[in-house]
């Protein structure tokens, strides 16, 4: 899934490089922290949804929520994950 305009989610002008991996500008990614998450009792989720706002030639990407990551740390978010962890993005999805 991809947002219509990734520029809405960035705070700065980023230079983008051709990215050889499957994630591109505007893609909505899911990051699962459950293997390192310790429940603080505050009801916080160990998972995040982020929008790709910068790409790099080594395959890394920058998202609006957690910064830099590599392809192995994330997956393409499903509609169900977006609705659960960041429902405000639903209206921004490219259909």
Short mmCIF file of C-alpha atoms in Angstrom, two decimals:
data_model
loop_
_atom_site.label_atom_id
_atom_site.label_comp_id
_atom_site.label_asym_id
_atom_site.label_seq_id
_atom_site.Cartn_x
_atom_site.Cartn_y
_atom_site.Cartn_z
CA UNK A 1 0.00 0.00 0.00
CA UNK A 2 1.11 3.51 -0.70
CA UNK A 3 -0.01 7.02 0.27
CA UNK A 4 -1.05 9.44 -2.45
CA UNK A 5 1.56 12.08 -1.47
CA UNK A 6 4.56 11.10 0.66
CA UNK A 7 5.55 14.78 0.92
CA UNK A 8 2.77 15.32 3.48
CA UNK A 9 4.70 13.12 5.91
CA UNK A 10 8.17 14.65 5.74
CA UNK A 11 9.50 17.63 7.64
CA UNK A 12 12.55 18.29 5.44
CA UNK A 13 13.60 18.13 1.80
CA UNK A 14 15.40 14.82 1.37
CA UNK A 15 17.61 13.76 -1.52
CA UNK A 16 16.57 10.35 -2.75
CA UNK A 17 18.75 7.74 -4.41
CA UNK A 18 17.61 4.95 -6.70
CA UNK A 19 16.59 2.19 -4.34
CA UNK A 20 17.04 -1.40 -5.58
CA UNK A 21 14.72 -2.98 -3.02
CA UNK A 22 10.98 -3.30 -3.12
CA UNK A 23 10.15 -0.31 -0.91
CA UNK A 24 9.71 3.07 -2.58
CA UNK A 25 8.55 6.58 -1.69
CA UNK A 26 5.09 6.61 -0.17
CA UNK A 27 5.00 2.91 0.69
CA UNK A 28 3.39 2.14 4.04
CA UNK A 29 5.55 -0.20 6.13
CA UNK A 30 4.95 -2.28 9.24
CA UNK A 31 7.60 -2.74 11.92
CA UNK A 32 7.14 -5.40 14.59
CA UNK A 33 8.96 -4.78 17.87
CA UNK A 34 7.22 -7.55 19.81
CA UNK A 35 10.44 -9.55 20.19
CA UNK A 36 12.13 -6.67 22.09
CA UNK A 37 9.06 -4.99 23.59
CA UNK A 38 8.60 -4.91 27.34
CA UNK A 39 5.07 -4.08 28.44
CA UNK A 40 5.23 -0.96 30.57
CA UNK A 41 1.58 -1.23 31.54
CA UNK A 42 0.81 1.98 29.64
CA UNK A 43 -1.04 0.18 26.85
CA UNK A 44 1.56 1.05 24.22
CA UNK A 45 1.84 -1.12 21.11
CA UNK A 46 5.09 -2.85 20.16
CA UNK A 47 4.28 -2.25 16.48
CA UNK A 48 4.50 0.79 14.22
CA UNK A 49 3.33 1.91 10.82
CA UNK A 50 5.53 4.29 8.84
CA UNK A 51 5.49 6.01 5.45
CA UNK A 52 8.66 5.86 3.32
CA UNK A 53 9.91 9.44 2.90
CA UNK A 54 13.47 8.80 1.65
CA UNK A 55 15.24 6.03 -0.26
CA UNK A 56 18.92 5.08 -0.50
CA UNK A 57 20.91 3.14 -3.08
CA UNK A 58 21.96 0.53 -0.50
CA UNK A 59 18.30 -0.43 -0.05
CA UNK A 60 17.70 1.38 3.24
CA UNK A 61 14.73 3.69 3.66
CA UNK A 62 13.71 6.48 6.03
CA UNK A 63 10.17 6.56 7.40
CA UNK A 64 8.24 9.32 9.07
CA UNK A 65 7.84 7.37 12.32
CA UNK A 66 11.09 5.61 13.21
CA UNK A 67 13.75 6.97 10.87
CA UNK A 68 16.16 4.69 9.05
CA UNK A 69 15.67 0.97 8.54
CA UNK A 70 16.72 -1.79 6.19
CA UNK A 71 14.50 -4.10 4.18
CA UNK A 72 14.87 -6.99 6.63
CA UNK A 73 13.43 -4.98 9.55
CA UNK A 74 10.05 -4.20 7.94
CA UNK A 75 7.29 -5.52 5.73
CA UNK A 76 4.63 -3.91 3.59
CA UNK A 77 1.71 -3.01 5.86
CA UNK A 78 -1.64 -4.66 5.33
CA UNK A 79 -4.89 -2.72 5.42
CA UNK A 80 -5.73 -4.44 8.71
CA UNK A 81 -2.41 -3.37 10.29
CA UNK A 82 -2.87 0.22 9.10
CA UNK A 83 -6.40 0.30 10.48
CA UNK A 84 -5.22 -1.09 13.84
CA UNK A 85 -2.01 0.91 14.40
CA UNK A 86 -2.43 4.11 12.35
CA UNK A 87 -6.02 4.43 11.09
CA UNK A 88 -5.63 8.08 10.06
CA UNK A 89 -3.60 6.85 7.06
CA UNK A 90 -6.61 5.09 5.53
CA UNK A 91 -7.79 8.32 3.90
CA UNK A 92 -4.30 8.88 2.44
CA UNK A 93 -3.98 5.53 0.66
CA UNK A 94 -3.55 5.49 -3.10
CA UNK A 95 -6.38 3.45 -4.55
#
